[in-house]
Short mmCIF file of C-alpha atoms in Angstrom, two decimals:
data_model
loop_
_atom_site.label_atom_id
_atom_site.label_comp_id
_atom_site.label_asym_id
_atom_site.label_seq_id
_atom_site.Cartn_x
_atom_site.Cartn_y
_atom_site.Cartn_z
CA UNK A 1 -9.75 21.74 33.42
CA UNK A 2 -11.99 23.19 30.71
CA UNK A 3 -14.49 25.92 31.58
CA UNK A 4 -16.36 28.73 29.90
CA UNK A 5 -14.44 32.01 30.03
CA UNK A 6 -15.98 35.32 31.13
CA UNK A 7 -15.06 38.98 31.09
CA UNK A 8 -13.01 38.34 34.23
CA UNK A 9 -10.65 36.22 32.12
CA UNK A 10 -10.28 38.88 29.43
CA UNK A 11 -6.77 40.12 30.22
CA UNK A 12 -5.26 36.65 30.43
CA UNK A 13 -7.14 35.53 27.31
CA UNK A 14 -5.95 38.45 25.19
CA UNK A 15 -2.39 38.05 26.39
CA UNK A 16 -2.62 34.42 25.29
CA UNK A 17 -4.17 35.22 21.88
CA UNK A 18 -1.75 38.05 21.10
CA UNK A 19 1.13 35.59 20.90
CA UNK A 20 -0.15 34.83 17.38
CA UNK A 21 -2.57 37.68 16.60
CA UNK A 22 -2.91 36.90 12.90
CA UNK A 23 -4.00 33.30 13.42
CA UNK A 24 -6.34 34.51 16.17
CA UNK A 25 -7.92 37.44 14.33
CA UNK A 26 -11.36 35.78 14.17
CA UNK A 27 -11.38 34.97 17.88
CA UNK A 28 -10.11 38.45 18.82
CA UNK A 29 -12.57 40.18 16.50
CA UNK A 30 -15.59 38.23 17.72
CA UNK A 31 -14.77 38.86 21.37
CA UNK A 32 -14.22 42.57 20.78
CA UNK A 33 -17.49 42.79 18.85
CA UNK A 34 -19.80 40.55 20.90
CA UNK A 35 -18.18 39.97 24.28
CA UNK A 36 -18.74 36.99 26.54
CA UNK A 37 -22.50 36.94 27.12
CA UNK A 38 -24.01 36.63 23.63
CA UNK A 39 -26.25 33.59 23.20
CA UNK A 40 -24.68 32.77 19.80
CA UNK A 41 -21.09 32.91 21.03
CA UNK A 42 -19.08 31.13 23.71
CA UNK A 43 -15.39 30.92 24.50
CA UNK A 44 -14.00 28.05 26.53
CA UNK A 45 -10.54 27.73 27.97
CA UNK A 46 -8.40 24.85 29.18
CA UNK A 47 -6.39 25.87 32.24
CA UNK A 48 -3.48 24.11 33.88
CA UNK A 49 -3.07 23.50 37.60
CA UNK A 50 -1.78 27.06 38.12
CA UNK A 51 -4.77 28.64 36.36
CA UNK A 52 -2.85 29.57 33.20
CA UNK A 53 -4.46 29.11 29.80
CA UNK A 54 -3.30 26.19 27.67
CA UNK A 55 -5.91 26.34 24.91
CA UNK A 56 -9.15 28.06 23.90
CA UNK A 57 -12.18 27.17 21.78
CA UNK A 58 -14.54 29.73 20.25
CA UNK A 59 -18.10 28.90 19.23
CA UNK A 60 -19.68 31.49 16.94
CA UNK A 61 -23.14 30.16 16.04
CA UNK A 62 -22.28 26.73 14.55
CA UNK A 63 -18.66 27.54 13.72
CA UNK A 64 -15.75 26.56 15.97
CA UNK A 65 -12.14 27.77 16.12
CA UNK A 66 -9.62 26.25 18.56
CA UNK A 67 -6.23 27.66 19.46
CA UNK A 68 -3.37 26.24 21.53
CA UNK A 69 0.40 26.55 21.75
CA UNK A 70 1.19 23.00 22.76
CA UNK A 71 -0.57 19.85 23.90
CA UNK A 72 -4.19 20.29 24.95
CA UNK A 73 -7.32 18.29 25.72
CA UNK A 74 -8.48 17.65 22.15
CA UNK A 75 -10.97 15.01 23.27
CA UNK A 76 -12.50 17.41 25.81
CA UNK A 77 -12.93 20.18 23.24
CA UNK A 78 -14.34 17.68 20.73
CA UNK A 79 -16.96 16.66 23.31
CA UNK A 80 -17.95 20.32 23.70
CA UNK A 81 -18.35 20.68 19.94
CA UNK A 82 -20.60 17.61 19.83
CA UNK A 83 -22.70 18.92 22.72
CA UNK A 84 -23.22 22.46 21.36
CA UNK A 85 -23.54 21.96 17.61
CA UNK A 86 -25.73 20.22 15.08
CA UNK A 87 -24.49 17.93 12.34
CA UNK A 88 -23.56 20.79 9.98
CA UNK A 89 -20.95 22.54 12.13
CA UNK A 90 -17.76 24.08 10.73
CA UNK A 91 -14.34 23.66 12.32
CA UNK A 92 -11.42 25.80 11.21
CA UNK A 93 -8.11 27.11 12.42
CA UNK A 94 -4.36 26.74 12.29
CA UNK A 95 -3.77 23.42 10.53
CA UNK A 96 -1.49 21.91 13.16
CA UNK A 97 -4.22 22.45 15.77
CA UNK A 98 -7.48 21.57 14.03
CA UNK A 99 -6.16 18.47 12.30
CA UNK A 100 -5.78 16.87 15.74
CA UNK A 101 -9.60 16.68 15.88
CA UNK A 102 -9.83 14.25 12.96
CA UNK A 103 -9.77 11.19 15.25
CA UNK A 104 -12.46 12.61 17.55
CA UNK A 105 -15.05 14.20 15.22
CA UNK A 106 -16.83 13.21 11.97
CA UNK A 107 -15.01 15.78 9.84
CA UNK A 108 -15.57 16.04 6.09
CA UNK A 109 -14.95 18.40 3.15
CA UNK A 110 -11.45 19.30 4.26
CA UNK A 111 -9.86 22.37 2.66
CA UNK A 112 -6.31 23.53 3.38
CA UNK A 113 -5.22 27.05 2.41
CA UNK A 114 -2.05 29.05 2.75
CA UNK A 115 -2.24 31.70 5.44
CA UNK A 116 -0.16 34.82 4.93
CA UNK A 117 0.24 38.24 6.51
CA UNK A 118 1.59 41.65 5.60
CA UNK A 119 3.16 44.04 8.09
CA UNK A 120 4.99 46.37 5.67
CA UNK A 121 3.78 48.97 3.18
CA UNK A 122 7.15 49.16 1.41
CA UNK A 123 5.86 47.41 -1.71
CA UNK A 124 2.36 48.89 -1.58
CA UNK A 125 3.87 52.37 -1.69
CA UNK A 126 5.52 51.51 -4.99
CA UNK A 127 2.16 50.86 -6.65
CA UNK A 128 0.46 53.36 -8.98
CA UNK A 129 -1.33 55.91 -6.78
CA UNK A 130 -3.07 57.63 -9.70
CA UNK A 131 -5.93 55.11 -9.96
CA UNK A 132 -9.00 56.50 -8.22
CA UNK A 133 -10.12 54.13 -5.48
CA UNK A 134 -13.28 54.76 -3.47
CA UNK A 135 -14.48 53.36 -0.15
CA UNK A 136 -17.91 51.77 -0.36
CA UNK A 137 -20.89 52.92 1.68
CA UNK A 138 -24.15 51.11 2.32
CA UNK A 139 -25.48 52.62 -0.91
CA UNK A 140 -22.85 50.66 -2.86
CA UNK A 141 -23.59 47.22 -1.40
CA UNK A 142 -25.90 46.01 -4.18
CA UNK A 143 -23.40 47.06 -6.87
CA UNK A 144 -20.61 45.17 -5.10
CA UNK A 145 -22.73 42.02 -4.88
CA UNK A 146 -23.62 42.44 -8.55
CA UNK A 147 -19.92 42.56 -9.47
CA UNK A 148 -19.21 39.38 -7.52
CA UNK A 149 -22.10 37.58 -9.22
CA UNK A 150 -20.73 38.49 -12.65
CA UNK A 151 -17.49 36.63 -11.92
CA UNK A 152 -17.73 32.92 -12.73
CA UNK A 153 -15.14 31.73 -10.20
CA UNK A 154 -16.65 33.77 -7.36
CA UNK A 155 -19.12 32.06 -5.00
CA UNK A 156 -21.75 34.45 -3.61
CA UNK A 157 -23.55 32.90 -0.66
CA UNK A 158 -27.19 33.56 0.27
CA UNK A 159 -26.15 35.78 3.20
CA UNK A 160 -23.46 37.72 1.32
CA UNK A 161 -25.38 41.00 1.21
CA UNK A 162 -26.39 40.80 4.88
CA UNK A 163 -22.83 40.04 5.94
CA UNK A 164 -21.49 42.97 3.92
CA UNK A 165 -24.00 45.36 5.48
CA UNK A 166 -23.40 44.11 9.03
CA UNK A 167 -19.65 44.40 8.62
CA UNK A 168 -19.90 48.01 7.46
CA UNK A 169 -22.32 48.92 10.22
CA UNK A 170 -20.19 47.30 12.92
CA UNK A 171 -16.99 48.72 11.41
CA UNK A 172 -15.48 45.25 11.31
CA UNK A 173 -15.28 45.34 7.51
CA UNK A 174 -14.71 47.80 4.70
CA UNK A 175 -14.73 47.60 0.91
CA UNK A 176 -12.75 49.63 -1.60
CA UNK A 177 -13.60 49.68 -5.29
CA UNK A 178 -12.78 51.10 -8.72
CA UNK A 179 -15.56 52.49 -10.87
CA UNK A 180 -15.68 52.90 -14.64
CA UNK A 181 -18.61 54.46 -16.52
CA UNK A 182 -20.82 54.15 -13.47
CA UNK A 183 -20.09 50.45 -12.90
CA UNK A 184 -17.93 48.91 -10.19
CA UNK A 185 -15.30 46.89 -12.05
CA UNK A 186 -12.97 45.82 -9.22
CA UNK A 187 -13.18 45.59 -5.46
CA UNK A 188 -11.64 44.11 -2.35
CA UNK A 189 -12.88 43.95 1.21
CA UNK A 190 -11.75 43.30 4.73
CA UNK A 191 -13.49 41.16 7.31
CA UNK A 192 -12.94 40.37 10.98
CA UNK A 193 -11.29 43.76 11.54
CA UNK A 194 -10.20 44.16 15.14
CA UNK A 195 -7.77 46.30 17.09
CA UNK A 196 -4.77 44.27 15.88
CA UNK A 197 -5.49 42.84 12.44
CA UNK A 198 -7.86 42.37 9.50
CA UNK A 199 -8.52 39.72 6.87
CA UNK A 200 -8.58 40.65 3.17
CA UNK A 201 -11.41 38.92 1.29
CA UNK A 202 -13.48 39.32 -1.85
CA UNK A 203 -10.67 40.44 -4.17
CA UNK A 204 -12.21 40.48 -7.64
CA UNK A 205 -12.11 42.18 -11.04
CA UNK A 206 -14.66 42.12 -13.82
CA UNK A 207 -13.37 39.90 -16.62
CA UNK A 208 -13.38 42.77 -19.16
CA UNK A 209 -11.13 44.91 -16.96
CA UNK A 210 -8.44 42.44 -15.94
CA UNK A 211 -4.67 42.79 -16.41
CA UNK A 212 -4.85 46.52 -15.65
CA UNK A 213 -3.57 46.27 -12.08
CA UNK A 214 -6.90 47.26 -10.53
CA UNK A 215 -7.09 44.53 -7.88
CA UNK A 216 -3.44 45.04 -6.91
CA UNK A 217 -4.01 48.79 -6.59
CA UNK A 218 -6.99 48.24 -4.27
CA UNK A 219 -5.14 45.74 -2.08
CA UNK A 220 -2.17 48.12 -1.94
CA UNK A 221 -4.45 50.90 -0.65
CA UNK A 222 -5.91 48.54 1.96
CA UNK A 223 -2.35 47.74 3.07
CA UNK A 224 -1.40 51.40 3.36
CA UNK A 225 -4.58 52.41 5.19
CA UNK A 226 -4.76 49.54 7.66
CA UNK A 227 -1.07 49.54 8.52
CA UNK A 228 -1.39 53.27 9.25
CA UNK A 229 -4.05 52.25 11.80
CA UNK A 230 -1.66 49.78 13.42
CA UNK A 231 -3.30 46.66 11.95
CA UNK A 232 -1.59 43.67 10.34
CA UNK A 233 -3.29 42.32 7.22
CA UNK A 234 -3.93 38.61 6.63
CA UNK A 235 -5.41 36.52 3.85
CA UNK A 236 -5.96 32.97 2.65
CA UNK A 237 -5.08 31.66 -0.78
CA UNK A 238 -4.90 28.26 -2.44
CA UNK A 239 -4.06 29.44 -5.95
CA UNK A 240 -0.27 29.81 -6.43
CA UNK A 241 -0.82 32.45 -9.13
CA UNK A 242 -2.87 34.58 -6.74
CA UNK A 243 -0.29 33.96 -4.02
CA UNK A 244 2.51 35.35 -6.16
CA UNK A 245 0.55 38.59 -6.68
CA UNK A 246 0.04 39.03 -2.95
CA UNK A 247 3.69 38.33 -2.22
CA UNK A 248 4.72 41.12 -4.59
CA UNK A 249 2.73 43.43 -2.32
CA UNK A 250 4.60 42.31 0.81
CA UNK A 251 2.60 39.32 2.06
CA UNK A 252 4.50 36.31 3.35
CA UNK A 253 3.34 32.80 4.21
CA UNK A 254 3.20 32.07 7.94
CA UNK A 255 1.48 28.68 7.84
CA UNK A 256 -1.68 26.97 6.68
CA UNK A 257 -5.34 27.19 7.70
CA UNK A 258 -7.63 24.15 7.57
CA UNK A 259 -11.42 24.19 7.30
CA UNK A 260 -13.86 21.30 7.67
CA UNK A 261 -17.45 21.84 6.51
#
């Protein structure tokens, strides 16, 4: 049976999601931030005959994330996606789960990325601590967006500024940066911060200031600070060169994440 979950299901739902908290950081973060009654967010669950959860599906606006630990009603969840979305929906999640939807939905623009996590600061503590790293405030948002736009390989979406502001205000995101001569030359951010984990995003360095260890120093500080708060760090990558840098800081691959746009 599939039904919409409510606050009365919260304890069972979180016990289910915490079995793989890194893969579920988006679902956990959205529930902690917006609850069960928002008009732009729904969470459905498939329950077995004893009432135990088998699988869940989150809708956040027009984006969907499923999660399961075994067999589940893929066709039933696919029907829900068709009923509650328009033609431009996004489906993403742990590859082994979301790729089961390919026979049930018109999925295109598939992108598979490595998913890794860090739960140790051993390597981050070995990094140079002498580089001054600042935490951004709302006053720094425009300068951060400006840095990202200066970087050719960086895609800055139309809602990038709004998302950065909302994340800071809701305390579900933070950005650290390095400044030289009044300009931000390197930065990295978190997103989807929740009580258990956070995703590292937006790691970038101005082309003129590369190969100085700035990005690694910022990520190392994020590792130290968030682990001290009891949070595991996660990130995606599809560039092996970038992956090797993250692994030197203590990240390890735990699987892959697939997105369909």
